[in-house]
Amino acid sequence: MTTPRIDFDLKPSAQPVAATEREAMLADPGFGRHFTDHMVTVKWTEGRGWHDAQLQPYAPLQIDPANMTLHYSQTIFEGLKAYRQPDGSVATFRPDANARRFQRSARRLAMPELPVETFIEACDLLVKTDRDWVPGKDEHSLYLRPFMFATEVGLGVRPANEYLFMVIASPASGYFPRGVKPVSVWLSQEYVRAAPGGMGEAKTGGNYAASLVAQAEAADQGCDQVVWLDALERRYIEEMGGMNLYLVRNSGGTTTIVTPKLTGTLLPGITRDSLLTIAEDLGYGTEEARISTDEWQAGNADGSITEVFACGTAAVITPVGHVKSARAEWTVGDGRPGPVTTRLREALLSVQTGQSPDPHAWMHRLT
Ligand SMILES: *Cc1c(COP(=O)(O)O)cnc(C)c1O
């Protein structure tokens, strides 16, 4: 059965941001501070399904105080980037993977699944309309934020019967203000991000709400970021803030990048997945395993774990330079970005920015 195509109603903005003002924002956009001229909205109602798809001027929403999302948090999101290509065209990175993960997040939160084609079409439409907002320099990009939330009004606890899917876009330079400088991390023993059977695999705001107090604790400890451990034993590393983690292991002349395996409590990152493939292409070994903090500390001490980095769409690849917990503290390698980290970062970014070939057909070109 094929999904009926949804037609988008086009309502272009009568008052787009002036070109000079837009160029000023694009000079140093930061992350998530400026938004483009338009947004996409698609409604879902029980019995009727997806309908009323629109491209319209970016504007605030009016929310009823009894909106169910405000009370019970039925909301999910995605994050992907559009990059300017050398020929001036624009391409997004693996939007189909984001679309499928959005469906899995929806299932976990008892929300309706948006067809993959509609997700991609909504992103394409927004990028095409606001293409002047796609930065053209360095590693800057247009960050797309698709999301969906319950719009039904009422305080009864059950899956809502009405939802709104939206896409907004924001020009982005670096996610971390200090660029690719290594971050320091705090191993959180007190707080956990997600437990088995919970929502750890879903991209939902609730996981972020749960993380903020631990992030504040990390900051109190003088660290930039929190590293989550497994909920049951508090021994195995899972993620760093909103990014997946990799260790670089050197033994017997081979270099292997090792990442925590997907146990259901961590977010299956698309950057994480892409790096497994890129690393193989570059001749590195790859492994998905359970990694304990003791193993990490011991491997660091005996020199077999030489580098550690975090990865995700927003910040791409960020080296980890220093680790601290209630019991121990160590510097990763010499504390500077390592060669494998740097090589993987450049390899991924050069596919995304169209500087190198795209053997896995990850780039989705907008025509
Ligand atoms: C989004 C996210 C990631 C990274 O996923 P990407 O698809 O690589 O951007 C990792 N961890 C968490 C908690 C996330 O929300």
mmCIF file of C-alpha atoms and ligand atoms in Angstrom:
data_model
loop_
_atom_site.group_PDB
_atom_site.id
_atom_site.type_symbol
_atom_site.label_atom_id
_atom_site.label_comp_id
_atom_site.label_asym_id
_atom_site.label_seq_id
_atom_site.Cartn_x
_atom_site.Cartn_y
_atom_site.Cartn_z
ATOM 1 C CA MET A 1 0.000 0.000 0.000
ATOM 2 C CA THR A 2 1.392 3.410 -0.840
ATOM 3 C CA THR A 3 0.841 6.338 1.475
ATOM 4 C CA PRO A 4 -1.288 9.041 -0.088
ATOM 5 C CA ARG A 5 0.849 12.085 -0.773
ATOM 6 C CA ILE A 6 0.077 15.139 1.286
ATOM 7 C CA ASP A 7 -0.096 18.426 -0.578
ATOM 8 C CA PHE A 8 1.431 21.380 1.219
ATOM 9 C CA ASP A 9 -0.419 24.650 1.129
ATOM 10 C CA LEU A 10 2.166 27.393 0.464
ATOM 11 C CA LYS A 11 1.788 30.652 2.381
ATOM 12 C CA PRO A 12 5.040 32.560 1.904
ATOM 13 C CA SER A 13 5.939 35.305 4.331
ATOM 14 C CA ALA A 14 5.023 38.850 3.312
ATOM 15 C CA GLN A 15 7.747 40.171 5.625
ATOM 16 C CA PRO A 16 10.903 38.084 5.308
ATOM 17 C CA VAL A 17 13.978 39.266 7.198
ATOM 18 C CA ALA A 18 15.890 41.831 5.108
ATOM 19 C CA ALA A 19 18.952 40.485 3.299
ATOM 20 C CA THR A 20 21.395 42.728 5.200
ATOM 21 C CA GLU A 21 19.967 41.637 8.553
ATOM 22 C CA ARG A 22 20.067 37.970 7.514
ATOM 23 C CA GLU A 23 23.694 38.263 6.373
ATOM 24 C CA ALA A 24 24.595 39.793 9.744
ATOM 25 C CA MET A 25 23.018 36.784 11.528
ATOM 26 C CA LEU A 26 24.794 34.345 9.204
ATOM 27 C CA ALA A 27 28.195 35.886 9.936
ATOM 28 C CA ASP A 28 28.266 34.242 13.378
ATOM 29 C CA PRO A 29 24.989 32.385 13.926
ATOM 30 C CA GLY A 30 25.935 30.373 17.051
ATOM 31 C CA PHE A 31 23.454 27.571 17.723
ATOM 32 C CA GLY A 32 19.650 27.812 17.907
ATOM 33 C CA ARG A 33 19.513 31.588 18.298
ATOM 34 C CA HIS A 34 18.079 32.742 14.969
ATOM 35 C CA PHE A 35 15.214 31.216 12.994
ATOM 36 C CA THR A 36 14.419 31.426 9.298
ATOM 37 C CA ASP A 37 11.406 33.112 7.670
ATOM 38 C CA HIS A 38 9.174 30.046 7.503
ATOM 39 C CA MET A 39 7.983 26.938 9.292
ATOM 40 C CA VAL A 40 6.091 23.809 8.264
ATOM 41 C CA THR A 41 3.019 22.537 10.102
ATOM 42 C CA VAL A 42 1.042 19.309 9.583
ATOM 43 C CA LYS A 43 -1.896 18.282 11.764
ATOM 44 C CA TRP A 44 -2.994 14.823 12.840
ATOM 45 C CA THR A 45 -6.424 14.045 14.223
ATOM 46 C CA GLU A 46 -7.757 10.660 15.248
ATOM 47 C CA GLY A 47 -10.035 9.259 12.559
ATOM 48 C CA ARG A 48 -8.710 11.680 9.966
ATOM 49 C CA GLY A 49 -4.964 11.146 10.034
ATOM 50 C CA TRP A 50 -2.437 13.636 8.652
ATOM 51 C CA HIS A 51 -3.942 16.733 7.062
ATOM 52 C CA ASP A 52 -3.679 20.503 6.669
ATOM 53 C CA ALA A 53 -0.003 20.586 5.682
ATOM 54 C CA GLN A 54 1.279 24.139 5.392
ATOM 55 C CA LEU A 55 4.391 26.134 4.761
ATOM 56 C CA GLN A 56 3.790 29.416 6.531
ATOM 57 C CA PRO A 57 5.618 32.419 8.039
ATOM 58 C CA TYR A 58 7.557 31.601 11.239
ATOM 59 C CA ALA A 59 5.359 32.782 14.095
ATOM 60 C CA PRO A 60 4.473 32.049 17.738
ATOM 61 C CA LEU A 61 1.761 29.477 18.464
ATOM 62 C CA GLN A 62 -1.230 29.995 20.666
ATOM 63 C CA ILE A 63 -1.433 27.249 23.307
ATOM 64 C CA ASP A 64 -4.370 26.434 25.569
ATOM 65 C CA PRO A 65 -3.299 26.236 29.243
ATOM 66 C CA ALA A 66 -4.699 22.693 29.379
ATOM 67 C CA ASN A 67 -2.720 21.579 26.303
ATOM 68 C CA MET A 68 -1.776 17.985 27.129
ATOM 69 C CA THR A 69 1.904 18.367 26.176
ATOM 70 C CA LEU A 70 2.411 21.042 28.824
ATOM 71 C CA HIS A 71 1.272 18.583 31.479
ATOM 72 C CA TYR A 72 2.257 15.091 30.323
ATOM 73 C CA SER A 73 5.080 15.723 27.835
ATOM 74 C CA GLN A 74 3.952 13.772 24.803
ATOM 75 C CA THR A 75 6.526 15.354 22.528
ATOM 76 C CA ILE A 76 9.388 14.158 20.292
ATOM 77 C CA PHE A 77 11.962 15.844 18.089
ATOM 78 C CA GLU A 78 14.709 15.353 15.519
ATOM 79 C CA GLY A 79 17.813 17.266 14.445
ATOM 80 C CA LEU A 80 19.508 17.232 11.040
ATOM 81 C CA LYS A 81 21.560 19.610 8.954
ATOM 82 C CA ALA A 82 21.499 21.086 5.441
ATOM 83 C CA TYR A 83 24.924 21.935 4.013
ATOM 84 C CA ARG A 84 25.855 24.215 1.138
ATOM 85 C CA GLN A 85 27.635 22.162 -1.557
ATOM 86 C CA PRO A 86 30.612 23.370 -3.643
ATOM 87 C CA ASP A 87 28.361 23.995 -6.688
ATOM 88 C CA GLY A 88 26.080 26.241 -4.632
ATOM 89 C CA SER A 89 23.316 23.636 -4.258
ATOM 90 C CA VAL A 90 22.074 22.435 -0.874
ATOM 91 C CA ALA A 91 21.939 18.891 0.540
ATOM 92 C CA THR A 92 20.742 17.343 3.795
ATOM 93 C CA PHE A 93 22.526 14.455 5.540
ATOM 94 C CA ARG A 94 20.606 11.156 5.819
ATOM 95 C CA PRO A 95 17.109 12.634 6.329
ATOM 96 C CA ASP A 96 15.590 9.165 5.823
ATOM 97 C CA ALA A 97 17.415 7.947 8.937
ATOM 98 C CA ASN A 98 15.978 10.838 10.963
ATOM 99 C CA ALA A 99 12.513 10.120 9.553
ATOM 100 C CA ARG A 100 12.661 6.474 10.633
ATOM 101 C CA ARG A 101 13.977 7.342 14.082
ATOM 102 C CA PHE A 102 11.143 9.876 14.415
ATOM 103 C CA GLN A 103 8.701 7.027 13.763
ATOM 104 C CA ARG A 104 10.351 4.866 16.436
ATOM 105 C CA SER A 105 10.245 7.756 18.937
ATOM 106 C CA ALA A 106 6.553 8.253 18.084
ATOM 107 C CA ARG A 107 5.765 4.574 18.767
ATOM 108 C CA ARG A 108 7.458 4.725 22.179
ATOM 109 C CA LEU A 109 5.415 7.758 23.196
ATOM 110 C CA ALA A 110 2.130 6.357 21.804
ATOM 111 C CA MET A 111 2.013 9.029 19.106
ATOM 112 C CA PRO A 112 1.036 8.651 15.427
ATOM 113 C CA GLU A 113 3.839 7.854 12.953
ATOM 114 C CA LEU A 114 4.518 10.430 10.270
ATOM 115 C CA PRO A 115 5.244 8.798 6.882
ATOM 116 C CA VAL A 116 8.956 8.942 6.001
ATOM 117 C CA GLU A 117 8.164 10.706 2.703
ATOM 118 C CA THR A 118 6.162 13.434 4.451
ATOM 119 C CA PHE A 119 8.978 14.032 6.945
ATOM 120 C CA ILE A 120 11.518 14.403 4.120
ATOM 121 C CA GLU A 121 9.181 16.509 1.996
ATOM 122 C CA ALA A 122 8.524 18.876 4.902
ATOM 123 C CA CYS A 123 12.265 19.335 5.487
ATOM 124 C CA ASP A 124 12.934 19.785 1.758
ATOM 125 C CA LEU A 125 10.191 22.367 1.411
ATOM 126 C CA LEU A 126 11.465 24.468 4.310
ATOM 127 C CA VAL A 127 15.094 24.337 3.140
ATOM 128 C CA LYS A 128 14.137 25.201 -0.437
ATOM 129 C CA THR A 129 11.983 28.124 0.656
ATOM 130 C CA ASP A 130 14.595 29.464 3.076
ATOM 131 C CA ARG A 131 17.646 28.445 1.014
ATOM 132 C CA ASP A 132 19.198 31.906 1.414
ATOM 133 C CA TRP A 133 19.565 31.017 5.098
ATOM 134 C CA VAL A 134 21.889 28.078 4.401
ATOM 135 C CA PRO A 135 25.338 29.401 5.339
ATOM 136 C CA GLY A 136 28.028 29.100 2.707
ATOM 137 C CA LYS A 137 31.217 29.191 4.734
ATOM 138 C CA ASP A 138 33.405 26.898 6.824
ATOM 139 C CA GLU A 139 31.477 24.142 8.505
ATOM 140 C CA HIS A 140 28.372 26.248 9.028
ATOM 141 C CA SER A 141 25.002 24.706 8.185
ATOM 142 C CA LEU A 142 21.249 25.122 8.476
ATOM 143 C CA TYR A 143 20.054 23.048 11.435
ATOM 144 C CA LEU A 144 16.573 21.602 10.963
ATOM 145 C CA ARG A 145 14.407 20.846 13.950
ATOM 146 C CA PRO A 146 11.393 18.652 13.129
ATOM 147 C CA PHE A 147 9.172 17.999 16.167
ATOM 148 C CA MET A 148 5.716 16.808 17.137
ATOM 149 C CA PHE A 149 3.557 17.346 20.197
ATOM 150 C CA ALA A 150 0.038 16.687 21.489
ATOM 151 C CA THR A 151 -2.399 19.521 20.840
ATOM 152 C CA GLU A 152 -5.479 18.079 22.504
ATOM 153 C CA VAL A 153 -6.819 20.090 25.414
ATOM 154 C CA GLY A 154 -7.591 18.254 28.661
ATOM 155 C CA LEU A 155 -6.061 16.837 31.814
ATOM 156 C CA GLY A 156 -7.005 13.179 31.419
ATOM 157 C CA VAL A 157 -3.959 10.926 31.182
ATOM 158 C CA ARG A 158 -4.017 8.971 27.896
ATOM 159 C CA PRO A 159 -2.558 9.326 24.405
ATOM 160 C CA ALA A 160 -3.885 12.548 22.861
ATOM 161 C CA ASN A 161 -6.208 12.411 19.863
ATOM 162 C CA GLU A 162 -4.650 15.460 18.151
ATOM 163 C CA TYR A 163 -1.041 16.331 17.303
ATOM 164 C CA LEU A 164 0.951 18.957 15.443
ATOM 165 C CA PHE A 165 4.103 18.123 13.461
ATOM 166 C CA MET A 166 6.368 21.080 12.715
ATOM 167 C CA VAL A 167 9.736 21.874 11.192
ATOM 168 C CA ILE A 168 11.703 25.008 12.010
ATOM 169 C CA ALA A 169 15.225 25.896 10.867
ATOM 170 C CA SER A 170 18.143 27.752 12.415
ATOM 171 C CA PRO A 171 21.529 28.677 10.924
ATOM 172 C CA ALA A 172 24.326 27.084 12.956
ATOM 173 C CA SER A 173 28.053 27.531 13.381
ATOM 174 C CA GLY A 174 29.664 25.709 16.302
ATOM 175 C CA TYR A 175 27.512 24.037 18.950
ATOM 176 C CA PHE A 176 30.154 24.442 21.631
ATOM 177 C CA PRO A 177 31.375 28.042 21.831
ATOM 178 C CA ARG A 178 34.988 26.895 22.077
ATOM 179 C CA GLY A 179 34.924 24.952 18.791
ATOM 180 C CA VAL A 180 36.741 21.605 18.675
ATOM 181 C CA LYS A 181 38.623 22.145 21.920
ATOM 182 C CA PRO A 182 38.380 19.033 24.122
ATOM 183 C CA VAL A 183 35.689 19.017 26.809
ATOM 184 C CA SER A 184 35.999 17.779 30.379
ATOM 185 C CA VAL A 185 33.399 15.301 31.619
ATOM 186 C CA TRP A 186 31.865 14.322 34.940
ATOM 187 C CA LEU A 187 30.860 10.677 35.460
ATOM 188 C CA SER A 188 27.448 10.935 37.092
ATOM 189 C CA GLN A 189 26.927 8.352 39.858
ATOM 190 C CA GLU A 190 23.923 9.995 41.429
ATOM 191 C CA TYR A 191 21.681 10.679 38.441
ATOM 192 C CA VAL A 192 20.784 8.475 35.484
ATOM 193 C CA ARG A 193 19.438 9.561 32.124
ATOM 194 C CA ALA A 194 17.386 6.485 31.294
ATOM 195 C CA ALA A 195 16.630 3.050 32.737
ATOM 196 C CA PRO A 196 15.799 -0.235 30.969
ATOM 197 C CA GLY A 197 12.230 -0.071 29.727
ATOM 198 C CA GLY A 198 12.243 3.730 29.837
ATOM 199 C CA MET A 199 12.424 6.300 27.042
ATOM 200 C CA GLY A 200 16.224 6.388 26.564
ATOM 201 C CA GLU A 201 16.007 5.314 22.923
ATOM 202 C CA ALA A 202 13.416 7.954 22.030
ATOM 203 C CA LYS A 203 14.355 11.511 21.115
ATOM 204 C CA THR A 204 12.055 13.243 23.559
ATOM 205 C CA GLY A 205 12.372 16.362 25.674
ATOM 206 C CA GLY A 206 11.752 14.407 28.873
ATOM 207 C CA ASN A 207 15.195 12.816 28.623
ATOM 208 C CA TYR A 208 16.681 16.279 28.427
ATOM 209 C CA ALA A 209 14.649 17.562 31.373
ATOM 210 C CA ALA A 210 16.031 14.628 33.382
ATOM 211 C CA SER A 211 19.574 15.572 32.375
ATOM 212 C CA LEU A 212 19.703 19.210 33.449
ATOM 213 C CA VAL A 213 20.325 18.712 37.156
ATOM 214 C CA ALA A 214 23.206 16.328 36.379
ATOM 215 C CA GLN A 215 24.619 18.815 33.894
ATOM 216 C CA ALA A 216 24.499 21.444 36.658
ATOM 217 C CA GLU A 217 26.324 19.010 38.968
ATOM 218 C CA ALA A 218 28.994 18.509 36.296
ATOM 219 C CA ALA A 219 29.415 22.279 36.061
ATOM 220 C CA ASP A 220 29.762 22.488 39.868
ATOM 221 C CA GLN A 221 32.559 19.938 39.543
ATOM 222 C CA GLY A 222 34.283 22.175 37.023
ATOM 223 C CA CYS A 223 33.351 19.923 34.074
ATOM 224 C CA ASP A 224 31.805 20.899 30.723
ATOM 225 C CA GLN A 225 29.571 17.861 30.255
ATOM 226 C CA VAL A 226 28.016 14.917 32.061
ATOM 227 C CA VAL A 227 28.694 11.284 31.082
ATOM 228 C CA TRP A 228 25.791 8.951 31.783
ATOM 229 C CA LEU A 229 26.338 5.525 33.275
ATOM 230 C CA ASP A 230 23.939 2.575 33.118
ATOM 231 C CA ALA A 231 21.073 2.792 35.593
ATOM 232 C CA LEU A 232 21.483 -0.653 37.173
ATOM 233 C CA GLU A 233 25.162 -0.907 38.079
ATOM 234 C CA ARG A 234 26.404 2.624 37.420
ATOM 235 C CA ARG A 235 29.467 1.036 35.837
ATOM 236 C CA TYR A 236 29.022 1.125 32.071
ATOM 237 C CA ILE A 237 29.306 4.305 30.033
ATOM 238 C CA GLU A 238 26.338 5.216 27.871
ATOM 239 C CA GLU A 239 26.401 8.759 26.466
ATOM 240 C CA MET A 240 27.776 12.249 27.001
ATOM 241 C CA GLY A 241 25.007 14.825 27.448
ATOM 242 C CA GLY A 242 23.112 14.669 24.161
ATOM 243 C CA MET A 243 25.883 12.929 22.214
ATOM 244 C CA ASN A 244 27.134 9.363 21.730
ATOM 245 C CA LEU A 245 30.635 8.348 22.841
ATOM 246 C CA TYR A 246 33.581 6.592 21.179
ATOM 247 C CA LEU A 247 36.878 5.329 22.608
ATOM 248 C CA VAL A 248 39.919 4.818 20.400
ATOM 249 C CA ARG A 249 41.809 1.632 21.291
ATOM 250 C CA ASN A 250 45.294 0.840 20.007
ATOM 251 C CA SER A 251 46.632 -2.665 20.518
ATOM 252 C CA GLY A 252 48.991 -4.871 18.545
ATOM 253 C CA GLY A 253 49.289 -2.288 15.801
ATOM 254 C CA THR A 254 45.561 -2.053 15.092
ATOM 255 C CA THR A 255 43.319 0.894 15.825
ATOM 256 C CA THR A 256 39.720 0.187 16.776
ATOM 257 C CA ILE A 257 36.997 2.650 17.603
ATOM 258 C CA VAL A 258 34.692 1.323 20.300
ATOM 259 C CA THR A 259 31.244 2.676 21.172
ATOM 260 C CA PRO A 260 28.732 1.597 23.822
ATOM 261 C CA LYS A 261 26.350 -0.893 22.267
ATOM 262 C CA LEU A 262 22.706 0.017 21.887
ATOM 263 C CA THR A 263 21.040 -1.454 24.941
ATOM 264 C CA GLY A 264 17.754 0.403 24.713
ATOM 265 C CA THR A 265 18.790 3.075 27.203
ATOM 266 C CA LEU A 266 20.889 5.153 24.833
ATOM 267 C CA LEU A 267 19.957 7.170 21.798
ATOM 268 C CA PRO A 268 20.855 5.481 18.494
ATOM 269 C CA GLY A 269 22.688 8.423 16.944
ATOM 270 C CA ILE A 270 22.907 8.802 13.178
ATOM 271 C CA THR A 271 26.391 10.306 13.555
ATOM 272 C CA ARG A 272 27.351 7.266 15.678
ATOM 273 C CA ASP A 273 26.043 4.962 12.965
ATOM 274 C CA SER A 274 27.759 6.897 10.156
ATOM 275 C CA LEU A 275 31.107 6.783 11.964
ATOM 276 C CA LEU A 276 30.980 2.979 12.208
ATOM 277 C CA THR A 277 30.907 2.963 8.390
ATOM 278 C CA ILE A 278 33.433 5.781 7.840
ATOM 279 C CA ALA A 279 35.890 4.157 10.258
ATOM 280 C CA GLU A 280 35.681 0.878 8.306
ATOM 281 C CA ASP A 281 36.260 2.825 5.071
ATOM 282 C CA LEU A 282 39.397 4.346 6.606
ATOM 283 C CA GLY A 283 40.694 0.939 7.675
ATOM 284 C CA TYR A 284 39.996 1.158 11.401
ATOM 285 C CA GLY A 285 38.364 -1.646 13.326
ATOM 286 C CA THR A 286 34.965 -0.977 14.897
ATOM 287 C CA GLU A 287 33.299 -2.494 17.907
ATOM 288 C CA GLU A 288 30.049 -2.015 19.807
ATOM 289 C CA ALA A 289 30.532 -3.176 23.373
ATOM 290 C CA ARG A 290 29.763 -2.555 27.013
ATOM 291 C CA ILE A 291 32.554 -0.355 28.380
ATOM 292 C CA SER A 292 32.998 0.092 32.117
ATOM 293 C CA THR A 293 34.487 3.185 33.689
ATOM 294 C CA ASP A 294 37.166 0.922 35.281
ATOM 295 C CA GLU A 295 38.131 -0.385 31.845
ATOM 296 C CA TRP A 296 38.324 3.173 30.545
ATOM 297 C CA GLN A 297 40.532 4.300 33.433
ATOM 298 C CA ALA A 298 42.805 1.230 33.183
ATOM 299 C CA GLY A 299 43.085 1.527 29.376
ATOM 300 C CA ASN A 300 43.953 5.179 29.730
ATOM 301 C CA ALA A 301 46.623 4.378 32.331
ATOM 302 C CA ASP A 302 48.259 1.597 30.278
ATOM 303 C CA GLY A 303 48.095 3.609 27.061
ATOM 304 C CA SER A 304 45.742 1.287 25.140
ATOM 305 C CA ILE A 305 42.894 3.834 25.091
ATOM 306 C CA THR A 306 44.451 6.829 23.398
ATOM 307 C CA GLU A 307 41.496 9.036 22.493
ATOM 308 C CA VAL A 308 37.858 9.555 23.408
ATOM 309 C CA PHE A 309 35.316 11.651 21.565
ATOM 310 C CA ALA A 310 31.609 12.423 21.539
ATOM 311 C CA CYS A 311 29.502 12.671 18.376
ATOM 312 C CA GLY A 312 26.149 14.054 17.307
ATOM 313 C CA THR A 313 24.543 16.169 14.594
ATOM 314 C CA ALA A 314 24.819 19.513 16.392
ATOM 315 C CA ALA A 315 28.509 19.415 17.386
ATOM 316 C CA VAL A 316 29.624 16.682 14.889
ATOM 317 C CA ILE A 317 32.689 15.354 16.809
ATOM 318 C CA THR A 318 33.986 16.758 20.082
ATOM 319 C CA PRO A 319 37.136 15.390 21.744
ATOM 320 C CA VAL A 320 37.011 14.473 25.444
ATOM 321 C CA GLY A 321 40.146 15.703 27.207
ATOM 322 C CA HIS A 322 39.595 15.133 30.891
ATOM 323 C CA VAL A 323 37.488 12.798 33.060
ATOM 324 C CA LYS A 324 36.394 13.236 36.652
ATOM 325 C CA SER A 325 34.273 11.156 39.017
ATOM 326 C CA ALA A 326 33.683 11.027 42.769
ATOM 327 C CA ARG A 327 36.504 8.453 43.005
ATOM 328 C CA ALA A 328 39.030 9.284 40.290
ATOM 329 C CA GLU A 329 40.261 11.784 37.752
ATOM 330 C CA TRP A 330 42.374 11.357 34.601
ATOM 331 C CA THR A 331 43.473 13.118 31.433
ATOM 332 C CA VAL A 332 42.708 11.349 28.140
ATOM 333 C CA GLY A 333 45.962 10.908 26.200
ATOM 334 C CA ASP A 334 47.751 14.242 26.308
ATOM 335 C CA GLY A 335 44.448 16.101 26.672
ATOM 336 C CA ARG A 336 44.515 17.368 23.095
ATOM 337 C CA PRO A 337 42.395 16.274 20.077
ATOM 338 C CA GLY A 338 43.911 12.986 18.869
ATOM 339 C CA PRO A 339 44.739 12.013 15.279
ATOM 340 C CA VAL A 340 41.916 9.461 14.887
ATOM 341 C CA THR A 341 39.334 11.888 16.266
ATOM 342 C CA THR A 342 40.551 14.608 13.909
ATOM 343 C CA ARG A 343 40.657 12.279 10.894
ATOM 344 C CA LEU A 344 37.117 10.971 11.463
ATOM 345 C CA ARG A 345 35.807 14.488 11.984
ATOM 346 C CA GLU A 346 37.346 15.699 8.740
ATOM 347 C CA ALA A 347 36.167 12.625 6.815
ATOM 348 C CA LEU A 348 32.555 13.061 7.973
ATOM 349 C CA LEU A 349 32.487 16.817 7.431
ATOM 350 C CA SER A 350 33.988 16.540 3.970
ATOM 351 C CA VAL A 351 31.163 14.196 2.885
ATOM 352 C CA GLN A 352 28.597 16.552 4.417
ATOM 353 C CA THR A 353 30.044 19.652 2.786
ATOM 354 C CA GLY A 354 30.513 17.876 -0.567
ATOM 355 C CA GLN A 355 34.320 18.102 -0.505
ATOM 356 C CA SER A 356 34.721 14.357 -0.916
ATOM 357 C CA PRO A 357 32.726 11.613 -2.681
ATOM 358 C CA ASP A 358 29.635 10.159 -1.019
ATOM 359 C CA PRO A 359 30.033 6.384 -1.524
ATOM 360 C CA HIS A 360 27.094 5.503 0.735
ATOM 361 C CA ALA A 361 24.638 7.942 -0.880
ATOM 362 C CA TRP A 362 24.030 9.746 2.401
ATOM 363 C CA MET A 363 23.551 13.202 0.937
ATOM 364 C CA HIS A 364 20.027 14.134 -0.112
ATOM 365 C CA ARG A 365 20.326 16.841 -2.760
ATOM 366 C CA LEU A 366 17.589 19.431 -3.090
ATOM 367 C CA THR A 367 16.725 20.247 -6.641
HETATM 368 C C1 LIG B 1 20.194 13.362 19.176
HETATM 369 C C2 LIG B 1 20.973 12.686 20.226
HETATM 370 C C3 LIG B 1 22.206 12.054 19.970
HETATM 371 C C4 LIG B 1 22.922 12.119 18.646
HETATM 372 O O1 LIG B 1 22.180 11.664 17.574
HETATM 373 P P1 LIG B 1 22.534 12.155 16.098
HETATM 374 O O2 LIG B 1 21.536 11.464 15.253
HETATM 375 O O3 LIG B 1 23.913 11.724 15.824
HETATM 376 O O4 LIG B 1 22.410 13.639 16.095
HETATM 377 C C5 LIG B 1 22.823 11.370 21.010
HETATM 378 N N1 LIG B 1 22.275 11.327 22.238
HETATM 379 C C6 LIG B 1 21.116 11.946 22.518
HETATM 380 C C7 LIG B 1 20.578 11.866 23.901
HETATM 381 C C8 LIG B 1 20.424 12.635 21.533
HETATM 382 O O5 LIG B 1 19.274 13.241 21.839
#
